[in-house]
Coordinates of C-alpha atoms in Angstrom, one line a residue:
Chain A
M37 CA 32.8 -6.5 -10.2
A38 CA 30.0 -5.4 -7.8
T39 CA 29.8 -6.0 -4.1
L40 CA 27.0 -6.1 -1.6
A41 CA 28.8 -5.3 1.7
I42 CA 26.9 -5.5 5.1
S43 CA 28.9 -4.5 8.1
G44 CA 28.1 -4.2 11.8
L45 CA 24.4 -4.1 11.0
H46 CA 22.1 -3.6 14.0
V47 CA 18.4 -3.5 13.4
D48 CA 15.3 -2.9 15.6
V49 CA 11.8 -4.0 14.8
L50 CA 9.3 -1.4 15.8
T51 CA 6.5 -2.9 17.9
E52 CA 3.6 -1.4 19.9
N53 CA 5.7 -2.0 23.0
G54 CA 8.7 -0.1 21.6
P55 CA 11.7 -1.2 19.6
I56 CA 13.2 -4.7 19.9
E57 CA 16.7 -5.5 18.7
I58 CA 16.7 -8.3 16.1
L59 CA 19.9 -8.0 14.2
K60 CA 22.9 -7.8 16.5
G61 CA 25.9 -7.0 14.3
V62 CA 25.7 -8.6 10.9
D63 CA 28.9 -8.8 8.7
L64 CA 28.6 -10.2 5.3
T65 CA 30.1 -9.5 1.8
V66 CA 28.7 -10.9 -1.4
D67 CA 30.6 -10.4 -4.6
S68 CA 28.8 -10.5 -8.0
G69 CA 29.0 -13.9 -9.6
Q70 CA 28.5 -15.6 -6.2
V71 CA 25.5 -17.3 -4.5
H72 CA 25.4 -17.0 -0.7
A73 CA 22.9 -19.0 1.2
I74 CA 21.8 -17.8 4.6
M75 CA 20.3 -20.6 6.7
G76 CA 18.9 -20.4 10.2
P77 CA 16.2 -21.5 12.5
N78 CA 12.8 -19.7 12.8
G79 CA 13.1 -16.4 14.6
S80 CA 16.9 -16.0 14.0
G81 CA 16.4 -12.7 12.1
K82 CA 16.9 -13.9 8.5
S83 CA 13.8 -12.2 7.2
T84 CA 14.6 -9.0 9.2
L85 CA 17.9 -8.9 7.4
A86 CA 16.2 -9.1 4.0
Y87 CA 13.5 -6.5 4.8
S88 CA 15.8 -4.0 6.6
I89 CA 18.2 -4.0 3.6
A90 CA 15.2 -3.3 1.3
G91 CA 14.0 -0.5 3.6
H92 CA 10.8 -1.8 5.1
P93 CA 9.3 0.9 7.4
K94 CA 8.7 -1.6 10.2
Y95 CA 12.5 -1.9 10.8
R96 CA 15.0 0.6 11.9
I97 CA 18.7 0.4 11.3
T98 CA 20.3 1.6 14.5
S99 CA 24.0 1.2 13.3
G100 CA 26.1 -0.3 10.6
S101 CA 26.1 0.0 6.9
V102 CA 25.0 -1.7 3.7
T103 CA 26.6 -0.7 0.5
L104 CA 25.9 -1.8 -3.0
D105 CA 28.7 -1.1 -5.5
G106 CA 30.0 1.4 -3.0
V107 CA 26.6 3.2 -2.6
E108 CA 25.3 3.4 0.9
L109 CA 21.8 2.0 0.9
T110 CA 20.7 2.8 4.4
G111 CA 20.0 6.5 3.7
L112 CA 18.0 5.8 0.6
T113 CA 14.2 5.3 0.2
V114 CA 12.9 1.9 -0.7
D115 CA 12.5 2.8 -4.4
E116 CA 15.9 4.4 -4.6
R117 CA 17.4 1.2 -3.2
A118 CA 15.7 -0.8 -5.9
R119 CA 16.8 1.6 -8.6
A120 CA 20.4 1.3 -7.2
G121 CA 20.2 -2.4 -8.2
L122 CA 18.7 -4.3 -5.3
F123 CA 15.8 -6.7 -5.6
L124 CA 13.9 -8.5 -2.8
A125 CA 11.8 -11.6 -3.6
M126 CA 9.4 -11.7 -0.7
Q127 CA 8.2 -14.6 1.3
Y128 CA 4.7 -13.3 1.4
P129 CA 4.2 -11.2 -1.8
V130 CA 1.5 -8.5 -1.2
E131 CA -1.8 -8.4 -3.1
V132 CA -2.5 -5.1 -4.9
P133 CA -6.2 -5.2 -6.0
G134 CA -7.0 -3.6 -9.3
V135 CA -3.4 -3.2 -10.5
S136 CA -2.8 -5.7 -13.3
V137 CA 0.5 -7.7 -13.5
A138 CA 1.1 -6.1 -16.9
N139 CA 0.7 -2.5 -15.6
F140 CA 2.8 -3.3 -12.5
L141 CA 5.7 -4.9 -14.5
R142 CA 5.7 -2.0 -17.0
S143 CA 5.7 0.6 -14.1
A144 CA 8.6 -1.3 -12.4
K145 CA 10.6 -1.7 -15.6
T146 CA 10.1 2.0 -16.4
A147 CA 11.2 3.1 -13.0
I148 CA 14.3 0.8 -12.9
D149 CA 15.5 1.7 -16.4
G150 CA 14.5 5.4 -16.2
Q151 CA 12.6 5.0 -19.5
A152 CA 9.6 3.1 -20.7
P153 CA 10.4 -0.3 -22.3
K154 CA 10.0 -0.6 -26.1
V155 CA 6.4 -1.3 -26.9
R156 CA 7.4 -3.7 -29.7
T157 CA 9.5 -6.1 -27.6
W158 CA 8.2 -5.6 -24.1
V159 CA 5.0 -7.6 -24.4
K160 CA 7.0 -10.4 -25.9
D161 CA 9.6 -10.2 -23.1
V162 CA 6.8 -10.4 -20.5
N163 CA 5.1 -13.3 -22.1
A164 CA 8.4 -15.1 -22.4
A165 CA 9.3 -14.5 -18.8
L166 CA 5.9 -15.8 -17.6
E167 CA 6.1 -18.8 -19.9
K168 CA 9.5 -19.8 -18.6
L169 CA 8.0 -19.9 -15.1
E170 CA 5.0 -21.8 -16.5
L171 CA 2.6 -19.0 -15.9
D172 CA -0.1 -18.6 -18.5
S173 CA -0.1 -15.4 -20.5
S174 CA -3.6 -14.5 -19.2
F175 CA -1.7 -13.9 -15.9
S176 CA -0.6 -10.4 -17.0
G177 CA -4.3 -9.4 -16.9
R178 CA -4.8 -10.4 -13.3
S179 CA -4.4 -8.2 -10.3
V180 CA -1.0 -8.4 -8.7
N181 CA -0.9 -11.4 -6.4
E182 CA -4.7 -11.4 -5.9
G183 CA -6.1 -14.8 -5.8
F184 CA -2.7 -16.3 -6.8
S185 CA -1.9 -19.7 -5.3
G186 CA 1.2 -19.8 -3.1
G187 CA 3.2 -21.3 -5.9
E188 CA 2.0 -18.7 -8.4
K189 CA 3.1 -15.9 -6.1
K190 CA 6.6 -17.3 -5.9
R191 CA 6.9 -17.9 -9.6
H192 CA 5.7 -14.4 -10.2
E193 CA 8.5 -13.1 -7.9
I194 CA 11.1 -15.0 -10.0
A195 CA 9.5 -13.7 -13.3
Q196 CA 10.1 -10.2 -11.9
L197 CA 13.7 -11.1 -11.0
E198 CA 14.3 -12.1 -14.6
L199 CA 12.5 -9.2 -16.2
L200 CA 14.0 -6.5 -13.9
D201 CA 17.4 -8.2 -13.9
P202 CA 18.9 -6.4 -10.8
K203 CA 22.6 -6.4 -9.9
F204 CA 21.8 -8.1 -6.6
A205 CA 18.9 -10.1 -5.4
I206 CA 17.8 -11.3 -2.0
L207 CA 15.4 -14.2 -2.0
D208 CA 13.5 -14.5 1.2
E209 CA 12.4 -18.1 1.6
T210 CA 11.3 -18.3 -2.0
D211 CA 11.3 -22.1 -1.6
S212 CA 8.9 -22.3 1.4
G213 CA 5.5 -23.8 0.6
L214 CA 6.5 -25.0 -2.9
D215 CA 5.8 -28.5 -4.1
I216 CA 8.7 -30.2 -5.9
D217 CA 7.7 -29.3 -9.4
A218 CA 7.3 -25.6 -8.5
L219 CA 10.6 -25.7 -6.7
K220 CA 12.3 -27.0 -9.8
I221 CA 10.7 -24.3 -12.0
V222 CA 11.7 -21.5 -9.6
S223 CA 15.2 -22.9 -9.2
E224 CA 15.7 -22.9 -13.0
G225 CA 14.7 -19.3 -13.0
I226 CA 17.2 -18.4 -10.3
N227 CA 19.9 -20.4 -12.1
R228 CA 19.2 -18.5 -15.4
Y229 CA 19.7 -15.3 -13.4
I230 CA 23.0 -16.2 -11.8
A231 CA 24.3 -17.8 -15.1
Q232 CA 24.9 -14.2 -16.3
K233 CA 28.0 -14.4 -14.0
D234 CA 27.9 -10.7 -13.0
R235 CA 24.9 -10.9 -10.7
G236 CA 25.0 -11.6 -6.9
L237 CA 22.5 -13.6 -4.9
L238 CA 21.6 -13.9 -1.3
L239 CA 19.4 -16.9 -0.8
I240 CA 17.6 -17.0 2.5
T241 CA 16.1 -20.4 3.4
H242 CA 15.0 -22.5 6.3
Y243 CA 15.5 -25.8 4.4
T244 CA 18.4 -27.4 2.5
R245 CA 16.0 -28.7 -0.2
I246 CA 16.5 -25.8 -2.6
L247 CA 20.3 -26.1 -2.4
R248 CA 20.0 -29.4 -4.4
Y249 CA 19.0 -27.2 -7.3
V250 CA 20.6 -23.9 -6.7
H251 CA 24.3 -24.4 -5.6
P252 CA 25.7 -21.9 -3.2
D253 CA 29.3 -20.8 -3.2
V254 CA 29.1 -19.8 0.5
V255 CA 26.8 -20.9 3.3
H256 CA 26.2 -18.8 6.4
V257 CA 24.4 -20.1 9.5
F258 CA 22.4 -17.3 11.0
V259 CA 21.5 -17.5 14.7
D260 CA 20.2 -14.9 17.1
G261 CA 20.6 -11.9 14.9
K262 CA 24.0 -12.6 13.4
V263 CA 26.2 -14.9 11.4
A264 CA 27.2 -17.8 13.6
E265 CA 29.4 -19.7 11.1
T266 CA 30.4 -19.5 7.5
G267 CA 31.5 -22.3 5.3
G268 CA 31.0 -24.0 2.0
K269 CA 28.5 -26.6 0.8
E270 CA 29.6 -29.0 3.5
L271 CA 28.0 -26.7 6.1
A272 CA 24.6 -27.1 4.4
E273 CA 25.1 -30.9 4.3
E274 CA 25.8 -30.9 8.0
L275 CA 22.6 -28.9 8.7
E276 CA 20.7 -31.4 6.5
A277 CA 22.0 -34.3 8.7
N278 CA 22.0 -32.7 12.2
G279 CA 19.7 -29.6 12.1
Y280 CA 20.5 -26.4 13.8
E281 CA 20.9 -27.8 17.3
R282 CA 24.7 -27.4 17.5
F283 CA 24.3 -23.7 16.8
T284 CA 21.2 -22.9 18.8
R285 CA 22.7 -24.6 21.9
R286 CA 25.8 -22.4 21.6
A287 CA 23.8 -19.3 21.2
A288 CA 21.7 -20.1 24.3
Chain B
M113 CA -19.8 -2.4 14.3
T114 CA -23.0 -4.0 15.6
T115 CA -24.7 -7.2 14.9
E116 CA -28.2 -7.9 15.9
T117 CA -30.2 -11.1 15.9
I118 CA -34.0 -10.8 16.2
T119 CA -36.1 -13.7 17.3
P120 CA -39.6 -13.5 15.8
P121 CA -42.5 -14.3 18.0
P122 CA -43.6 -18.0 17.8
A123 CA -46.1 -18.4 15.1
A124 CA -49.4 -19.9 16.2
P125 CA -51.1 -22.1 13.6
N126 CA -53.8 -19.6 12.8
V127 CA -51.4 -16.8 12.1
A128 CA -48.8 -18.9 10.2
G129 CA -49.8 -17.2 7.0
A130 CA -49.6 -13.7 8.5
V131 CA -46.9 -11.2 7.5
E132 CA -43.9 -11.6 9.7
T133 CA -43.0 -8.4 11.5
V134 CA -39.5 -7.6 12.6
S135 CA -39.2 -4.9 15.2
S136 CA -36.0 -3.1 15.3
H137 CA -34.7 0.5 14.9
L138 CA -33.3 -0.8 11.6
H139 CA -36.8 -1.3 10.2
P140 CA -38.9 1.9 10.2
T141 CA -42.6 1.5 9.5
P142 CA -43.2 2.5 5.8
S143 CA -46.1 4.9 5.4
W144 CA -47.4 7.3 2.6
S145 CA -48.5 9.7 5.3
V146 CA -46.0 12.5 5.9
D147 CA -47.4 12.9 9.4
D148 CA -46.2 9.4 10.2
H149 CA -42.7 10.6 9.8
P150 CA -41.9 13.4 12.2
V151 CA -39.2 15.9 11.4
P152 CA -36.0 14.3 12.7
T153 CA -33.9 16.0 15.3
G154 CA -30.7 14.2 14.4
R155 CA -30.7 12.1 17.6
E156 CA -32.7 9.3 15.9
E157 CA -30.6 6.2 15.1
V158 CA -31.1 6.6 11.3
W159 CA -30.4 10.3 11.4
R160 CA -27.6 10.4 13.9
F161 CA -24.8 10.6 11.2
T162 CA -26.7 13.2 9.1
P163 CA -26.4 17.0 9.2
V164 CA -30.1 17.3 9.5
R165 CA -30.0 21.1 9.1
T166 CA -28.5 20.8 5.7
F167 CA -31.5 18.8 4.6
R168 CA -34.0 21.1 6.3
T169 CA -35.7 22.2 3.1
L170 CA -36.3 18.6 2.0
L171 CA -37.7 17.7 5.4
T172 CA -40.1 20.6 5.7
S173 CA -41.1 22.1 2.3
G174 CA -44.5 21.9 0.7
A175 CA -45.0 21.2 -3.1
T176 CA -43.0 23.6 -5.3
G177 CA -44.0 22.4 -8.8
G178 CA -40.2 22.3 -9.6
R179 CA -38.9 19.7 -11.9
L180 CA -35.5 18.4 -13.1
E181 CA -35.0 18.6 -16.8
F182 CA -35.5 15.1 -18.2
D183 CA -33.4 14.0 -21.2
A184 CA -33.2 10.6 -22.7
D185 CA -33.0 8.9 -26.1
L186 CA -35.7 6.3 -25.7
P187 CA -35.2 3.1 -27.6
E188 CA -38.1 1.5 -29.4
R189 CA -40.8 0.0 -27.1
V190 CA -39.4 1.9 -24.1
T191 CA -42.0 4.4 -22.9
V192 CA -42.1 7.3 -20.4
S193 CA -45.5 8.4 -19.0
Q194 CA -47.0 10.3 -16.1
V195 CA -49.1 8.5 -13.6
T196 CA -51.4 9.8 -10.9
A197 CA -50.5 9.8 -7.2
E198 CA -52.9 7.0 -6.7
Q199 CA -51.4 4.9 -9.5
A200 CA -47.9 5.6 -8.2
R201 CA -48.8 4.2 -4.8
E202 CA -50.3 1.1 -6.4
L203 CA -47.2 0.5 -8.5
S204 CA -44.5 1.3 -5.9
V205 CA -42.4 -1.4 -4.2
E206 CA -43.2 0.0 -0.8
P207 CA -44.3 3.2 0.9
P208 CA -41.7 5.8 2.0
V209 CA -39.6 4.9 5.1
D210 CA -38.6 8.4 6.0
R211 CA -39.9 11.9 5.9
V212 CA -37.8 13.0 2.8
A213 CA -39.2 10.1 0.7
A214 CA -42.8 10.7 2.0
L215 CA -42.5 14.4 1.1
A216 CA -41.0 13.5 -2.3
A217 CA -44.0 11.3 -3.1
A218 CA -46.6 13.6 -1.6
N219 CA -45.2 16.8 -3.2
A220 CA -44.5 15.2 -6.6
E221 CA -48.3 14.8 -7.0
G222 CA -47.9 11.8 -9.3
A223 CA -44.9 9.9 -10.8
T224 CA -42.9 9.4 -13.9
L225 CA -43.2 5.8 -15.1
I226 CA -40.5 4.4 -17.3
D227 CA -41.5 1.1 -18.9
I228 CA -39.3 -1.5 -20.4
P229 CA -41.7 -4.2 -21.5
A230 CA -41.2 -8.0 -21.1
E231 CA -38.6 -9.7 -23.2
V232 CA -37.2 -6.5 -24.6
E233 CA -33.4 -6.7 -24.9
L234 CA -31.7 -3.3 -25.0
V235 CA -28.5 -3.4 -27.0
E236 CA -27.3 0.0 -25.9
P237 CA -27.5 1.4 -22.3
L238 CA -30.5 3.7 -21.7
L239 CA -29.0 6.9 -20.5
I240 CA -31.3 9.3 -18.6
T241 CA -30.1 12.7 -17.6
L242 CA -31.8 14.6 -14.8
R243 CA -30.6 18.2 -14.7
G244 CA -31.3 20.6 -11.9
T245 CA -31.7 24.3 -12.6
G246 CA -31.9 25.5 -9.1
G247 CA -34.9 25.5 -6.7
T248 CA -36.5 22.7 -4.7
V249 CA -37.7 19.6 -6.5
F250 CA -39.8 16.7 -5.2
D251 CA -39.8 13.7 -7.5
H252 CA -41.2 10.2 -7.8
V253 CA -39.8 7.9 -10.5
I254 CA -40.9 4.4 -11.2
L255 CA -38.9 2.1 -13.5
R256 CA -40.7 -1.1 -14.5
V257 CA -38.7 -3.8 -16.3
G258 CA -40.8 -6.7 -17.6
N259 CA -40.1 -10.4 -17.3
H260 CA -37.0 -11.7 -19.1
A261 CA -36.0 -8.2 -20.3
V262 CA -32.4 -7.4 -20.6
A263 CA -31.3 -3.8 -20.0
T264 CA -28.8 -1.3 -18.7
V265 CA -30.3 1.9 -17.3
A266 CA -28.2 4.8 -16.1
I267 CA -29.6 7.9 -14.4
R268 CA -27.3 10.8 -14.3
H269 CA -28.0 13.6 -11.9
E270 CA -26.4 17.0 -12.8
G271 CA -26.7 20.7 -12.2
S272 CA -28.0 22.2 -9.0
A273 CA -31.1 21.6 -6.9
Q274 CA -32.5 20.8 -3.5
Y275 CA -33.7 17.4 -4.6
A276 CA -35.8 14.8 -2.8
N277 CA -36.8 11.7 -4.6
K278 CA -38.6 8.4 -4.2
T279 CA -37.6 5.9 -6.8
D280 CA -39.1 2.5 -7.2
L281 CA -37.5 -0.2 -9.4
L282 CA -39.6 -3.2 -10.3
I283 CA -37.6 -6.0 -11.9
G284 CA -39.6 -8.8 -13.6
D285 CA -38.9 -12.5 -13.3
G286 CA -35.8 -13.7 -15.1
A287 CA -34.8 -10.2 -16.1
Q288 CA -31.2 -9.2 -16.3
V289 CA -30.7 -5.6 -15.4
N290 CA -27.8 -3.2 -14.7
L291 CA -28.9 0.0 -13.0
V292 CA -26.5 2.9 -12.6
S293 CA -27.2 6.0 -10.6
L294 CA -24.6 8.8 -10.9
Q295 CA -24.7 11.8 -8.5
D296 CA -22.6 14.3 -10.5
W297 CA -24.2 17.4 -9.0
D298 CA -22.8 20.9 -8.8
N299 CA -21.2 21.7 -5.5
D300 CA -24.2 23.5 -3.9
A301 CA -26.8 20.7 -4.6
V302 CA -28.5 18.8 -1.8
H303 CA -30.0 15.4 -2.6
A304 CA -31.8 12.9 -0.4
G305 CA -34.1 10.1 -1.2
Q306 CA -35.2 6.5 -1.1
V307 CA -34.6 3.9 -3.8
S308 CA -36.7 0.7 -3.4
L309 CA -35.9 -2.3 -5.5
R310 CA -38.0 -5.5 -6.0
I311 CA -36.2 -8.4 -7.7
G312 CA -38.3 -10.9 -9.6
R313 CA -37.9 -14.6 -9.4
D314 CA -34.5 -15.7 -10.9
A315 CA -33.8 -12.1 -12.0
Q316 CA -30.2 -10.9 -12.0
V317 CA -29.8 -7.3 -10.9
R318 CA -26.7 -5.2 -10.6
T319 CA -26.8 -1.7 -9.2
V320 CA -24.0 0.9 -9.2
Q321 CA -24.4 4.0 -7.1
A322 CA -21.7 6.6 -7.8
S323 CA -21.7 9.8 -5.7
M324 CA -19.2 12.5 -6.4
G325 CA -20.7 15.9 -6.3
G326 CA -23.1 18.0 -4.3
K327 CA -22.9 19.6 -0.9
A328 CA -24.8 16.7 0.8
V329 CA -26.2 13.4 -0.6
R330 CA -28.2 10.9 1.5
I331 CA -29.5 7.9 -0.3
V332 CA -31.5 5.1 1.3
E333 CA -31.3 2.0 -0.9
R334 CA -33.7 -0.9 -0.1
A335 CA -34.0 -4.2 -1.8
Q336 CA -36.4 -7.1 -1.5
Y337 CA -37.2 -10.2 -3.6
A338 CA -40.5 -11.2 -5.2
G339 CA -39.6 -14.8 -5.5
P340 CA -36.8 -17.3 -5.0
G341 CA -33.6 -17.4 -7.1
G342 CA -33.1 -13.7 -7.4
S343 CA -29.5 -12.4 -7.4
L344 CA -28.4 -8.9 -6.5
E345 CA -25.0 -7.2 -6.7
Q346 CA -24.7 -3.7 -5.4
F347 CA -21.6 -1.6 -6.1
G348 CA -20.9 1.9 -4.9
L349 CA -18.3 4.5 -5.3
Y350 CA -18.0 7.8 -3.6
F351 CA -15.5 10.7 -3.6
V352 CA -16.0 13.1 -0.7
D353 CA -14.2 16.4 -0.6
A354 CA -13.8 19.1 2.0
G355 CA -17.1 20.1 3.6
Q356 CA -19.1 17.4 1.7
H357 CA -21.5 14.9 3.3
T358 CA -22.2 11.6 1.4
E359 CA -24.4 9.0 3.0
H360 CA -25.5 5.6 1.6
R361 CA -27.8 3.5 3.7
L362 CA -28.5 0.1 2.4
F363 CA -31.0 -2.5 3.4
V364 CA -31.2 -5.9 1.7
D365 CA -34.2 -7.9 2.9
H366 CA -33.7 -11.6 2.2
N367 CA -37.4 -12.4 2.3
Q368 CA -37.3 -15.3 -0.2
P369 CA -35.2 -18.5 -0.2
H370 CA -32.3 -19.2 -2.4
T371 CA -31.6 -15.5 -3.1
K372 CA -28.2 -13.9 -3.3
S373 CA -26.8 -10.5 -2.4
K374 CA -23.4 -8.9 -2.6
V375 CA -22.6 -5.4 -1.6
D376 CA -19.3 -3.7 -2.2
Y377 CA -19.0 0.1 -1.6
R378 CA -15.8 2.0 -1.7
G379 CA -15.0 5.6 -1.0
A380 CA -12.2 8.1 -0.9
L381 CA -12.2 11.1 1.4
Q382 CA -10.0 14.2 1.3
G383 CA -10.1 17.6 2.8
Q384 CA -11.3 19.2 6.0
G385 CA -14.8 18.1 7.0
A386 CA -15.2 15.5 4.4
H387 CA -17.7 13.0 5.9
S388 CA -18.9 9.7 4.5
V389 CA -21.5 7.4 6.0
W390 CA -22.2 3.9 4.9
V391 CA -24.7 1.7 6.7
G392 CA -25.3 -1.8 5.4
D393 CA -28.2 -3.8 6.9
V394 CA -29.0 -7.3 5.8
L395 CA -31.9 -9.2 7.2
I396 CA -32.2 -12.9 6.6
R397 CA -35.7 -13.9 7.4
K398 CA -36.7 -17.3 8.7
V399 CA -38.1 -18.3 5.3
A400 CA -34.9 -17.3 3.5
E401 CA -33.2 -20.7 3.5
G402 CA -30.2 -21.4 1.2
I403 CA -29.4 -17.7 0.7
E404 CA -26.0 -16.2 0.4
T405 CA -24.9 -12.7 1.3
Y406 CA -21.7 -10.7 1.7
E407 CA -21.3 -6.9 2.2
A408 CA -18.2 -4.9 2.3
N409 CA -17.3 -1.3 2.7
K410 CA -13.8 0.2 2.2
N411 CA -12.8 3.7 2.8
L412 CA -9.6 5.3 1.8
V413 CA -8.8 8.3 3.9
L414 CA -6.4 10.5 1.9
T415 CA -5.9 13.5 4.2
D416 CA -6.4 14.6 7.8
G417 CA -9.7 16.1 8.8
C418 CA -12.0 13.5 7.3
Q419 CA -14.5 11.2 8.9
A420 CA -15.7 7.9 7.5
D421 CA -18.6 6.2 9.4
S422 CA -19.1 2.6 8.4
V423 CA -21.7 0.3 10.1
P424 CA -22.5 -3.1 8.8
N425 CA -25.5 -5.0 10.4
L426 CA -26.5 -8.6 9.9
E427 CA -29.7 -10.0 11.3
I428 CA -30.0 -13.7 10.9
E429 CA -33.3 -15.6 11.7
T430 CA -32.3 -18.9 10.1
G431 CA -29.1 -20.8 10.1
E432 CA -30.0 -22.8 7.0
I433 CA -28.1 -20.6 4.7
V434 CA -25.1 -21.0 2.3
G435 CA -23.2 -18.0 3.8
A436 CA -23.4 -14.6 5.4
G437 CA -20.7 -12.2 6.2
H438 CA -19.5 -8.6 6.1
S439 CA -16.4 -6.5 6.4
S440 CA -15.6 -2.9 6.9
T441 CA -12.2 -1.2 6.6
T442 CA -11.2 2.4 6.9
G443 CA -7.7 3.6 6.7
R444 CA -4.9 5.4 5.0
F445 CA -2.7 3.7 2.4
D446 CA -1.7 0.1 3.1
D447 CA 2.0 0.3 4.0
E448 CA 2.6 -3.2 2.8
Q449 CA 1.2 -2.5 -0.7
L450 CA 3.3 0.6 -1.0
F451 CA 6.4 -1.2 0.2
Y452 CA 5.9 -4.0 -2.4
L453 CA 5.5 -1.5 -5.2
K454 CA 8.4 0.7 -4.1
S455 CA 10.7 -2.4 -3.6
R456 CA 10.4 -2.7 -7.4
G457 CA 11.7 0.8 -8.0
I458 CA 8.4 2.5 -8.3
A459 CA 8.5 6.0 -6.6
E460 CA 6.1 6.8 -3.7
A461 CA 3.8 9.1 -5.7
E462 CA 3.5 6.6 -8.5
A463 CA 2.9 3.7 -6.1
R464 CA 0.1 5.7 -4.4
R465 CA -1.4 6.4 -7.8
L466 CA -1.4 2.7 -8.7
V467 CA -3.0 1.8 -5.4
V468 CA -5.8 4.4 -5.6
H469 CA -6.4 3.6 -9.2
G470 CA -6.7 -0.1 -8.5
F471 CA -9.0 0.5 -5.6
F472 CA -11.6 2.1 -7.8
V473 CA -11.0 0.5 -11.2
D474 CA -12.1 -2.8 -9.7
I475 CA -15.6 -1.4 -9.5
I476 CA -15.6 1.1 -12.4
R477 CA -15.0 -1.7 -14.9
R478 CA -18.3 -3.2 -13.8
I479 CA -20.4 -0.1 -14.6
G480 CA -21.0 -1.2 -18.2
V481 CA -21.8 2.3 -19.5
P482 CA -18.7 3.7 -21.3
A483 CA -19.6 7.4 -20.8
I484 CA -20.0 6.9 -17.1
E485 CA -16.9 4.8 -16.7
E486 CA -15.0 7.5 -18.4
R487 CA -16.5 10.2 -16.2
M488 CA -15.5 8.1 -13.1
L489 CA -11.9 7.5 -14.3
Q490 CA -11.6 11.2 -14.8
E491 CA -12.8 11.8 -11.2
V492 CA -10.2 9.2 -10.0
E493 CA -7.5 11.2 -11.8
R494 CA -8.7 14.3 -10.1
E495 CA -8.5 12.6 -6.7
L496 CA -5.0 11.4 -7.5
S497 CA -3.7 14.9 -8.1
A498 CA -4.3 15.5 -4.4
V499 CA -2.8 12.2 -3.5
T500 CA 0.4 12.6 -5.4
A501 CA 1.0 16.3 -4.9
G502 CA 3.8 17.1 -2.4
E503 CA 3.5 13.8 -0.5
D504 CA 6.5 12.1 -2.1
A505 CA 8.8 10.7 0.6

């Protein structure tokens, strides 16, 4: 069994006016086979958690630790973290002009596996992964995320999740901006990934809508840079009914 | 970045048919007379980015009789001939706009005329190689493409020379033309000149300007339309290394209604003293209703010690247009792009390689001349060796 363990995590965002503390001591443990949802109001630091674990240069970890399978991630480069088994599906996937989806996926797969994928099966695998997310096979010839609609970008993120098949995945508001059909397609992809039983998932979301399709084992409410409360599905139901007010009032 | 709007003088009824004049430093007065173009000091607006001393020979020399070696496999019906200085002036799109071009025309004592007659459709690209064998060369080349002709013409400059040229490109009505100019000079070559393009009614023209060699290159590219409906796409690529100066100055004159222009120039700089200049002027005249224009310049600065000057200008005399815009970016690698690629396990060096490759491939695939596309990809790989060496984090 693998574990993603976050303990005492403090993170600053680097701004023109100096560093500002966003995460103020996050403790969280996700075992493989589990789905944890992190829910919180805007500005609570949910995305900062995702990006700092992945190693984005805009954030600086000032104290605390993040381990994956016992490996300390905080001292590793971004690509080393990914090769250690971490995947981040981004809220705003970045356009990379002139780099085709096919070339990008092959480069990523080669880097993760340490060897190039088999020519004979790879193209088939890519087309199958795209098709499952209802992306046309002509998609692989397009530049990464360039000119993609919001929904296409998110479906492309989940296609990568399935192709790269990491030990742990963090999905940062993958559901935001999706219409109901796209949300279902994306949720099915996420469910196929966790159906493997030995993968762990941290699902960051602002809305409860996606939790109708992807069922969390644990729900964390995230307020003011740390976990304010942890519970089961009933916590999400309470948020659906009452919103974040109970938590934000307490934090203020 | 500067934007200028020029208001023309009100037209009195008796001069309504007169030629509109636009007075601005952006619009030098064309003239065949060398004396009308004083030797620049480097303080003039159009010379202020240029190392004038490097171009001294091309600004002061008399006729030398020097020539570049001309090599081309001419397809059937395509002809090359010599015309007199007088005929050259008659045929040209416009007179020289600076001293280099004026000397090129005057000292060339005639011009080389390449003719692609009307309705000829070239299946293969016409590849012309101009090779320098040292010395100073003044040259005037006129390419005339007839109505409804379809052609790709690529001019490849190689070898070494001090080379000043005036080039006139006359594109007939309804023609579809792809014009490629490759500056693949040896490292000691100096090249300056003026390329003037006239686009026929409903013609579709694409130009690719690729500069990668030479000690200093300064090319003035000017385009105008002979009738409505013409469409122009101009792409550029440049690779500037230590101590090199590469300058592209573009002017698109929307002097006809319902015309289009799109400019996209991209460069990479590396090494101490690498200097690139891109100036993109677009003028939308009062008559040019329903036009559409966009120009962009992107510079990728790969090492310290480089300078990229980028100046887009847009002069708009009518608001009755479809659209007009420009953008200019100069910077190092985009951190967000690198982060995205690295978050998928791709190592820093490989991520940089992908980004640089993508930056140029976007344009290289539009060249349409396999031999030149290959040469450009080779150059991108050479650039990459500097990008990926020792910078892995």
